[in-house]
XYZ file of C-alpha atoms in Angstrom:
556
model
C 150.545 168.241 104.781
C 150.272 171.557 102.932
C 148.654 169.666 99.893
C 146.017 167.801 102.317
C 144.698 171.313 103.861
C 144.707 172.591 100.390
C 142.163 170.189 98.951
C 140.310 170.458 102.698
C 139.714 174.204 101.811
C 138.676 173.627 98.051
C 135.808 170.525 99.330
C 135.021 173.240 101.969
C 133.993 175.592 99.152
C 131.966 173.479 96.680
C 129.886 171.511 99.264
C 127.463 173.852 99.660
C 126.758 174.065 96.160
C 126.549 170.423 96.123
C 124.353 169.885 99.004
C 122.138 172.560 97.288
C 121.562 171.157 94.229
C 122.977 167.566 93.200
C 122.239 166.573 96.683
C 118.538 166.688 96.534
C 118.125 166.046 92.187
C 116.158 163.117 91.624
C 117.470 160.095 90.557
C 117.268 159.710 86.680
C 116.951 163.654 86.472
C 119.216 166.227 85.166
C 119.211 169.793 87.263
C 121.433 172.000 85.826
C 121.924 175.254 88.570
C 122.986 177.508 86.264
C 120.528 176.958 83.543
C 118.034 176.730 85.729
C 116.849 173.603 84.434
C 115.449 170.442 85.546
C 115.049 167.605 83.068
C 113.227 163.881 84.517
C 112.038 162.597 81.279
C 111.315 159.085 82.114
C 112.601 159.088 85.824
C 109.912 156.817 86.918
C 108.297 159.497 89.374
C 104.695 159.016 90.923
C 104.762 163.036 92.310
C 106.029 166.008 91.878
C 109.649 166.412 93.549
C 109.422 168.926 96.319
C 113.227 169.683 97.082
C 114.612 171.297 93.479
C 116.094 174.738 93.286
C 112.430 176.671 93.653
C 114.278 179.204 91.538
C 114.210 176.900 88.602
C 112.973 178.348 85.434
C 112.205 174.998 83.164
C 110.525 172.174 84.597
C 110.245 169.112 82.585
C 108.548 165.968 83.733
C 107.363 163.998 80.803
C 106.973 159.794 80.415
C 106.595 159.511 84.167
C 103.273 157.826 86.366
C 102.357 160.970 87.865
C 98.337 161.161 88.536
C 97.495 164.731 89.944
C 99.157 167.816 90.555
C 99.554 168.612 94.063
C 100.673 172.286 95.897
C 104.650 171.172 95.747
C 103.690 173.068 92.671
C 103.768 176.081 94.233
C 107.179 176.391 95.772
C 108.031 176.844 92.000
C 106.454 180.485 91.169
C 109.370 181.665 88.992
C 109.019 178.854 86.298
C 108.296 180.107 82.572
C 108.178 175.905 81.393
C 105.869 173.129 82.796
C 106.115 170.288 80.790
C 103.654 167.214 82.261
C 102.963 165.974 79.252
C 102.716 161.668 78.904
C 101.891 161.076 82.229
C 98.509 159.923 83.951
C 96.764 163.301 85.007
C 93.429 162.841 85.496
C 92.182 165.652 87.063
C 93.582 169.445 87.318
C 92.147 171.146 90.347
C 90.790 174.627 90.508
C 93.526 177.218 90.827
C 96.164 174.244 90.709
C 98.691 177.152 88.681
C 97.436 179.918 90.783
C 101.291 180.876 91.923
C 103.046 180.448 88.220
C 102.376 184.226 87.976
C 105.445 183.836 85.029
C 104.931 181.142 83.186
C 104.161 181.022 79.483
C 104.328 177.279 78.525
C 102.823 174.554 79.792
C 102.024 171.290 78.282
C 99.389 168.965 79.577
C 99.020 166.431 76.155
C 99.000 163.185 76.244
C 97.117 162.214 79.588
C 93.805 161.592 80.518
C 92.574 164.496 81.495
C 88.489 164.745 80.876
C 87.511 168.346 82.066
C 88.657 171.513 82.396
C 86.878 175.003 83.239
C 87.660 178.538 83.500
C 88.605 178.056 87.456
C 91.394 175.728 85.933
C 93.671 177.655 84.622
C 93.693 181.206 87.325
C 96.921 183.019 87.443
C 97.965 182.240 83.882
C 98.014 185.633 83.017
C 101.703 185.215 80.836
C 100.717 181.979 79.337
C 101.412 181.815 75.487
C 101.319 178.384 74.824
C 98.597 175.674 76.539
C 99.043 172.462 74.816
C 96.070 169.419 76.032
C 96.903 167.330 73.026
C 95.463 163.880 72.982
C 93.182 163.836 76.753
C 89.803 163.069 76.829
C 87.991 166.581 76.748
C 84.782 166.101 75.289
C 83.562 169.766 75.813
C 84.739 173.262 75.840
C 82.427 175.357 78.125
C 81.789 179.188 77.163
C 84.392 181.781 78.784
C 86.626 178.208 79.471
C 89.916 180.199 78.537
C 89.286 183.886 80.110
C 91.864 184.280 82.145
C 94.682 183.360 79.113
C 94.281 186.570 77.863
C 97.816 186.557 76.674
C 97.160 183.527 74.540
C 98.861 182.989 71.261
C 98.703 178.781 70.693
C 96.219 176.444 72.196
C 96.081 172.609 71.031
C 92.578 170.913 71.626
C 93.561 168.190 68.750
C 93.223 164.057 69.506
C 90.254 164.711 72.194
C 86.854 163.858 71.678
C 85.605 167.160 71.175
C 82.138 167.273 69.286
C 80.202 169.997 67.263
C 77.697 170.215 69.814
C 80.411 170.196 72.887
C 82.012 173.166 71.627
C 80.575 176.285 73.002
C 79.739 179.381 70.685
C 81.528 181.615 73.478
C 84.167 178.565 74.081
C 87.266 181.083 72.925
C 86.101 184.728 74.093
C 89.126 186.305 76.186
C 92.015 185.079 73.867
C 91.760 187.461 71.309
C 95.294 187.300 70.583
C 95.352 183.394 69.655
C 97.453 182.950 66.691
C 97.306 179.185 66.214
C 94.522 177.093 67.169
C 94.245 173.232 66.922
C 91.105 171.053 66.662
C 91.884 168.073 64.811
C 91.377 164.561 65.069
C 88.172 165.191 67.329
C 84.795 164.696 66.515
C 83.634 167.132 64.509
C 81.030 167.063 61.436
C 80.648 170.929 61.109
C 83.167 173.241 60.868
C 82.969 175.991 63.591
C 80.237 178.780 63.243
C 81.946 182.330 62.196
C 80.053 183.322 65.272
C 82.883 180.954 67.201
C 85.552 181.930 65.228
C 84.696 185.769 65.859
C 86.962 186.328 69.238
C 89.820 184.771 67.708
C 89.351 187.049 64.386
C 93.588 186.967 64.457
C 94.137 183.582 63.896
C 97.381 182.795 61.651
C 96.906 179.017 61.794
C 93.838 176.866 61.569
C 94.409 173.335 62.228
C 90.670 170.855 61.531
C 91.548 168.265 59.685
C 90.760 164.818 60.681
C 87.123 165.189 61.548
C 84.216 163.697 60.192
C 83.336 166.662 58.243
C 80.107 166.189 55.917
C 80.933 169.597 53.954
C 81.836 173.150 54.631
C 79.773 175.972 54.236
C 80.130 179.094 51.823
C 82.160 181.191 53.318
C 82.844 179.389 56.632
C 86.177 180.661 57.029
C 85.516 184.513 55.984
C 86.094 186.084 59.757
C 89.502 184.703 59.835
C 91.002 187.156 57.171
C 94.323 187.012 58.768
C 93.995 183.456 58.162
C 97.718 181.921 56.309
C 97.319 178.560 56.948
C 94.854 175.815 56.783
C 94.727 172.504 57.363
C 91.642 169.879 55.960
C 93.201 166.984 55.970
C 91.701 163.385 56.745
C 88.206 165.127 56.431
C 86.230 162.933 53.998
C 85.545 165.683 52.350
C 83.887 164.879 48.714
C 84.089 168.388 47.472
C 84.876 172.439 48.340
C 82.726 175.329 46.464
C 83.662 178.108 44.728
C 82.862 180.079 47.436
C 84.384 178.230 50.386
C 87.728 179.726 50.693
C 86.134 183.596 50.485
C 87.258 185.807 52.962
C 90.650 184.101 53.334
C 92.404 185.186 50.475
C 96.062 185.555 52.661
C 96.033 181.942 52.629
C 99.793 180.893 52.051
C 99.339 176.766 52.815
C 96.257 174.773 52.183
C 96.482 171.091 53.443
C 93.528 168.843 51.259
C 95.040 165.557 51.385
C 93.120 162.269 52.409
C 89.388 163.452 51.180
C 87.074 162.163 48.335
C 87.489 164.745 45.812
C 86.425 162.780 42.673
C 88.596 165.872 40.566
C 90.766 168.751 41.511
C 88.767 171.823 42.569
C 90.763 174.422 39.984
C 87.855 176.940 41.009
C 87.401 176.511 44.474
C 91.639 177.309 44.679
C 91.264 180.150 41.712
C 90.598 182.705 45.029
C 94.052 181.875 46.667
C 96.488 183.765 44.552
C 99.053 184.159 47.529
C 98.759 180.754 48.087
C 102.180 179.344 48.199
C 102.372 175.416 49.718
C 99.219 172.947 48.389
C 98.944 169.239 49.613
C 96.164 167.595 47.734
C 97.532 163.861 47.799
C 95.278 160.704 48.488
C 92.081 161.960 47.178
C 90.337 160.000 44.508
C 90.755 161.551 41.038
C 92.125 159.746 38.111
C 93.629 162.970 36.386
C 95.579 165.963 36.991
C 94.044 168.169 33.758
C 95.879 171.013 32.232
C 95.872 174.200 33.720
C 94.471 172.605 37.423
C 96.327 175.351 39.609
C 96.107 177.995 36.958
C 94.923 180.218 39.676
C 97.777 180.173 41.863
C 101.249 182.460 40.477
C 102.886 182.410 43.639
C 102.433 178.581 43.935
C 105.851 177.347 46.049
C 105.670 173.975 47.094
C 102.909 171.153 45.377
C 102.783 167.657 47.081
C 100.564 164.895 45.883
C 101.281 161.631 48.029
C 99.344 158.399 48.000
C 96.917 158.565 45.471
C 95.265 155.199 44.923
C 93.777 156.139 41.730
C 95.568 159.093 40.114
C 96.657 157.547 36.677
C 97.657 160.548 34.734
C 99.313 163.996 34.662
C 98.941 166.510 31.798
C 101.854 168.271 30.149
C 100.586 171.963 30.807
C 99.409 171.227 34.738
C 102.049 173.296 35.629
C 102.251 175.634 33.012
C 100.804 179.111 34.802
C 102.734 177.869 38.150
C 106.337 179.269 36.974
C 107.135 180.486 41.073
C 107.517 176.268 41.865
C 110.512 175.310 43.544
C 109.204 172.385 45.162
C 107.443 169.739 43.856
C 106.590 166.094 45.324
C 105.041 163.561 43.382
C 105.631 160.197 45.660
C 104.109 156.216 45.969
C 100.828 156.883 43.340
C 101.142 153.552 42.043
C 98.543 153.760 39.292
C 100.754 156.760 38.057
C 102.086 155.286 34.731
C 101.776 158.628 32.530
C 103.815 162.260 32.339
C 102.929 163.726 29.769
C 106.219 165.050 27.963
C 107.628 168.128 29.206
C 105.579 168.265 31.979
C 107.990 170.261 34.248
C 109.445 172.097 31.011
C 109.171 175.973 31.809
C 109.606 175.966 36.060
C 112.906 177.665 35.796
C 113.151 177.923 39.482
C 112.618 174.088 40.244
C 115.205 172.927 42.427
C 113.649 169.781 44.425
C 111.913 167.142 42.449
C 110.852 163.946 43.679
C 108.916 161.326 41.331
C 110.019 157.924 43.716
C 108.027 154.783 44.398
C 104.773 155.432 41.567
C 104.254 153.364 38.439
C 106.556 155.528 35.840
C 107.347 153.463 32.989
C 108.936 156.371 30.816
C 111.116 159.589 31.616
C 113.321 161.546 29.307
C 115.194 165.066 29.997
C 112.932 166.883 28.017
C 110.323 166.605 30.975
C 112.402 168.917 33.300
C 113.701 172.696 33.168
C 117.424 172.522 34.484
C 118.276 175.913 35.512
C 118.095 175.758 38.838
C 117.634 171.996 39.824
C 119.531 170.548 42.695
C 117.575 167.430 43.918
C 115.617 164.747 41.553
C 114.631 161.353 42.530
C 113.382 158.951 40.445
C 114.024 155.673 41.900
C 111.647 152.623 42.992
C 109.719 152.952 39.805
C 109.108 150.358 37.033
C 111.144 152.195 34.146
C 111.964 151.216 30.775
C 115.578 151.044 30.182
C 115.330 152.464 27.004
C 116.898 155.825 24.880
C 115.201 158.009 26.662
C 115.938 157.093 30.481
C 119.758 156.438 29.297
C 119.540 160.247 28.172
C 117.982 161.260 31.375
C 121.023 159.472 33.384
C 123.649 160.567 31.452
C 122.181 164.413 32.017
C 122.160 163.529 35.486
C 125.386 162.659 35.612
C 127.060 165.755 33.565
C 125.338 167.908 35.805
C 127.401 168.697 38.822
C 125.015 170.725 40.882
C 122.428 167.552 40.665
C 122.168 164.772 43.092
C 119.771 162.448 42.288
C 118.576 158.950 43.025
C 117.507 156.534 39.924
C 116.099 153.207 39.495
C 118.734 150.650 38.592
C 118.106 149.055 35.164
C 117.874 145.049 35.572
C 119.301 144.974 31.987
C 121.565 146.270 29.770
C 120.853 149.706 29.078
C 121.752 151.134 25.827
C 124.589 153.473 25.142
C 124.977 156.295 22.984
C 125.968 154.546 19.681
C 123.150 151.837 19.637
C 120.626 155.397 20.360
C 121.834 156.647 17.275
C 121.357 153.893 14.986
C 118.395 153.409 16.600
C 117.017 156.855 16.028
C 118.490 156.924 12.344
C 116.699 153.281 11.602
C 113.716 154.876 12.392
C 114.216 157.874 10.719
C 114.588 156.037 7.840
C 111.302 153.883 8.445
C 109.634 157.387 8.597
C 110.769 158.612 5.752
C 108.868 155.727 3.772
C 105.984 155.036 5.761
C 104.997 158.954 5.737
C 104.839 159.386 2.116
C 103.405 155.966 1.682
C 100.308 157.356 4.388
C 100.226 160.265 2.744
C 99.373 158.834 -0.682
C 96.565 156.274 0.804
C 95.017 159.587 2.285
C 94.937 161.445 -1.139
C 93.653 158.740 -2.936
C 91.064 158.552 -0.117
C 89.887 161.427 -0.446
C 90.102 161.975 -3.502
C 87.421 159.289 -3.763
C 85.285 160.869 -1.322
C 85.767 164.187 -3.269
C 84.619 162.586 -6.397
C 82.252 159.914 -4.932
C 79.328 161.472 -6.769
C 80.567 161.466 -9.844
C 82.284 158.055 -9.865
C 78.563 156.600 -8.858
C 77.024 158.263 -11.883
C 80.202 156.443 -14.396
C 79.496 153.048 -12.927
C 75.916 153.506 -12.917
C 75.635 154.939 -16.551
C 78.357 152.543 -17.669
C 76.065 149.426 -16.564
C 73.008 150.625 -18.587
C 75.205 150.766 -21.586
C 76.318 147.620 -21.083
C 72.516 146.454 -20.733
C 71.058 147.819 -23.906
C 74.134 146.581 -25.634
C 72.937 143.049 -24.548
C 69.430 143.131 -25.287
C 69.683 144.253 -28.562
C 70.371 141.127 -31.544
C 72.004 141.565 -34.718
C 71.334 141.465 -38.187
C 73.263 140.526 -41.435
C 76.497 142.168 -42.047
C 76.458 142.883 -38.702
C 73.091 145.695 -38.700
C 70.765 145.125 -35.705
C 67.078 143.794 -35.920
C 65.577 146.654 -36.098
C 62.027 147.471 -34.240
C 58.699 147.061 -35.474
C 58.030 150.082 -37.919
C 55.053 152.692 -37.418
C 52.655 153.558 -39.855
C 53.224 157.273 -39.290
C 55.995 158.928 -41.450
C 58.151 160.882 -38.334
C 58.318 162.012 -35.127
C 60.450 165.305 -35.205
C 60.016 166.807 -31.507
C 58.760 165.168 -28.215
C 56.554 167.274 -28.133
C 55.009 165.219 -31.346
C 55.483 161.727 -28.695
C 53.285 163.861 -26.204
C 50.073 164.028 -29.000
C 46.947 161.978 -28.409
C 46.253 159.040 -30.825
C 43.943 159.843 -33.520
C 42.178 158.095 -35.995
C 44.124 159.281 -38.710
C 47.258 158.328 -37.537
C 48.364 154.365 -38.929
C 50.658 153.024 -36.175
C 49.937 149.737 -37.440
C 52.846 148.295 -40.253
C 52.050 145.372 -41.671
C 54.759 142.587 -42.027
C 54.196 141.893 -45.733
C 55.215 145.885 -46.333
C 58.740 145.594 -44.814
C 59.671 142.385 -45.590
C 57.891 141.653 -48.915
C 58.107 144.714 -50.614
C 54.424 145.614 -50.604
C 52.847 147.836 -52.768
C 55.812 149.913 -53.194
C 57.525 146.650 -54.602
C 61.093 147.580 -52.918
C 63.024 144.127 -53.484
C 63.459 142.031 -50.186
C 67.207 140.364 -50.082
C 68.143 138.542 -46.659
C 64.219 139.332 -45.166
C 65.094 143.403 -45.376
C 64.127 145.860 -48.042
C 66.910 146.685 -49.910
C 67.144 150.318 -49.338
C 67.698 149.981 -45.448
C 70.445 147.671 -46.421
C 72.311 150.419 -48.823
C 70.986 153.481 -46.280
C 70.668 152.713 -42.282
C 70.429 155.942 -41.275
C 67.456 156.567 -43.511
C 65.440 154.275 -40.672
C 68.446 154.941 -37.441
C 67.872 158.901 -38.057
C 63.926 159.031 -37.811
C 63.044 158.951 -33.780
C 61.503 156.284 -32.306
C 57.327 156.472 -31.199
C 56.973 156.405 -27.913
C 56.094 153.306 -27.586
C 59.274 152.087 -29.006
C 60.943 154.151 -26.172
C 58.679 152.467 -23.031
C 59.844 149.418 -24.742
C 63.676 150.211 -24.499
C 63.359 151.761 -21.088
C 61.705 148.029 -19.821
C 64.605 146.249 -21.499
C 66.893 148.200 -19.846
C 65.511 147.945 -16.447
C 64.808 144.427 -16.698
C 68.471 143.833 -17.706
């Protein structure tokens, strides 16, 4: 009996606490009393409950089929979170949040929601965060966000949200907004500095995914507080020099997914605090030397998705030495890294080269001081030396994990790398000298070219008077027909005029019948040019004899 009046007086105690809260939380919902929290993410509701705690401080009612806002909203002035977001609000009337003098968050994305005004969003004084992610807002009015004058994050992105729909006065009265979204809408122009000009304290910048047909020199230059920025998806085909001036505190630059046809090394030479670069999915074949050369305090490098990069220098890295980070992933026309690519980045720790078209590493690519991470699988490797030395340094070294690409084949161990490397060692060491020879002689020919013409040229007219001239008896040559004057010392005398005087005419009879000076003929020659030659060899020829040897000669 004692133990029945017992529990009577305990149920008699918690009741009211019951009938307070559990009693009246919606099926499918979680109210938590002492949190004050109320959670009916996908309860299936169709309105606002009107019976919770109305000192809850968190309201969430997401993935539920409510259409409109009605006053229950009211009976809920202390809450701090309103979260309506995935639902099917199409309208917000005026003053709807005129009560929620406290709160600070509330999230409208995801509906269908197609205009708002500055009568929409009265009382919001404390509001920090508005969130209308993915509605169907297709302009932004001037003086729309007045009475947020607290401010700090406001999400316009996935609405439809044009250059010409966005007024030039659309964010005067949030001066304090820190991080502003307008992506995936439909701009072609980026914002006039004139717009940006209230919100001159932006941190964040989010306008990527727009059809953006270029930016302007010094679009950006307002925003000097400016430490991120986000281009992505913009179709951009290029950025200027000039197009990142003014924002020189940029710390992360998102480019991935335009048409850059080759990295834009100048356009990035003005961010030297810049510390996290995407640049993925654009369409240049090659990563050059020296491409970031202007960024020391370079972090964290992605490049994802490249359709046509094909190549990555050894010294792209070279002036980056702050990396810690870098991400090289699914560029399947990747097939060369240039050898010690990553040699020199002594504070590399994360490395990830998976799913591109690698067909060589070796462990001369990487700096290992302070690596912790490397993958290198899904790529089509050669199972050779050099990837069997890259394992096995993966394996000795405790502080890596890593992820490789299996080898399909035997891969070959330490002894068959050796004999390898001596065999062709030994190749070297003949085929080198061999080269080396070819390439003297080579040039040696080229060197002496001139000289070897004039010996082969001078050597065949030797051979050609040799030819054309017969021989005689006893092995003298026929010798020429003889002048009638006694010698030609000098050219000079070759040079003279004919005169009268001068008897070039021999007769036959003289040489070869002794004439009047009755010399005896033996063999058809006078016998003194048989006992002396060089009485006729040492007398120089007329010149006439010498056009005739020059003719012979050429005709030869």
């Amino acid at each position: 009996m004692t133990l029945i009046v017992s529990w009577i007086f305990i149920l008699g105690l918690i009741v009211p606490d019951l009938s307070s809260s559990l009693l009246h939380c919606p099926h499918r919902c979680h109210c938590d009393d002492e949190k004050l929290d109320v959670n009916c993410e996908e309860g299936h509701l169709d309105v606002l409950p009107i019976a919770l705690n109305p000192s809850i401080q968190r309201l969430v009612i997401k993935n539920n089929k409510i259409r409109i806002i009605d006053s229950s909203i009211q009976f809920y002035s202390e809450l701090t979170l309103l979260d309506l977001s995935f639902n099917y609000l199409f309208n917000i009337p005026d003053r709807t949040f005129g009560h929620q003098r406290k709160l600070q968050q509330l999230h409208l994305n995801h509906n269908k929601i197609s205009t708002i005004s500055n009568r929409t969003f009265v009382g919001l004084g404390e509001l920090l965060v508005l969130n209308l992610r993915g509605n169907l807002i297709d302009q932004i009015d001037a003086l729309t966000f007045t009475p947020l004058a607290k401010l700090e994050e406001l999400n316009l992105g996935q609405n439809r949200i044009a250059s010409v729909g966005l007024s030039v006065s659309a964010f005067v009265g949030i001066g304090d907004l820190k991080i502003l979204l307008l992506d995936d809408n439909l701009l072609n122009v980026i914002p006039s500095a004139e717009t940006f000009k209230p919100v001159d304290k932006l941190a964040e910048l989010y306008i990527g995914t727009n059809s953006l047909v270029g930016i302007e020199d010094g679009a950006f230059q307002v925003l000097s507080e400016l430490t991120l920025l986000d281009l992505r998806s913009s179709l951009l085909p290029n950025v200027s020099e000039s197009t990142f001036a003014g924002v020189e505190n940029l710390k992360s630059l998102n480019l991935a997914d335009n048409r850059f046809v080759r990295v834009p090394s100048s356009a990035l030479a003005v961010l030297r605090r810049l510390e996290e670069l995407a640049i993925g999915q654009n369409h240049f074949e090659t990563v050059p030397a020296h491409a970031f050369r202007g960024l020391p305090n370079l972090k964290r490098f992605e490049l994802k998705g490249s359709l046509y990069l094909r190549r990555i220098e050894r010294a792209t890295f070279q002036t980056n030495t702050n990396l810690e980070s870098i991400v090289i992933e699914s560029n399947k026309a990747l097939t060369v890294l240039e050898e010690a690519t990553f040699a020199g980045l002594l504070y590399l720790k994360h490395l990830s080269l998976r799913n591109n078209g690698l067909e060589r590493l070796d462990e001369g690519m990487l700096s290992w001081n302070s690596l912790r991470t490397v993958d290198i699988s899904d790529n089509p490797i050669n199972c050779d030396c050099y990837y069997s030395k890259l394992l096995q340094r993966l394996q000795s070294a405790t502080r890596v994990s890593y992820n490789a690409t299996g080898c399909p084949h035997h891969l070959p161990d330490q002894w068959e790398c050796e004999y390898m490397l001596e065999k062709n060692k030994n190749l070297i060491s003949v085929v080198v000298p061999l080269v080396a020879i070819v390439t003297a002689i080579a040039l040696a020919f080229y060197r002496f070219r001139g000289l070897l013409r004039e010996y082969v040229k001078n050597g065949c007219k030797s051979k050609a008077a040799a030819s054309t001239t017969p021989s005689g008896p006893a092995g003298l040559p026929v010798l020429p027909p003889m002048m009638g004057r006694t010698e030609l010392s000098t050219v000079a005398d070759y040079e003279k005029p004919l005169t009268a005087d001068d008897d070039y005419v021999i007769r036959t009879g003289n040489l070869y019948h002794g004439g009047a000076t009755g010399q005896p003929i033996l063999n058809g020659y006078p016998l003194y040019l048989q006992q002396n030659p060089n009485v006729y060899y040492n007398k120089p020829l007329p010149i006439t004899e010498l056009y005739h040897v020059c003719d012979c000669g050429r005709d030869s």
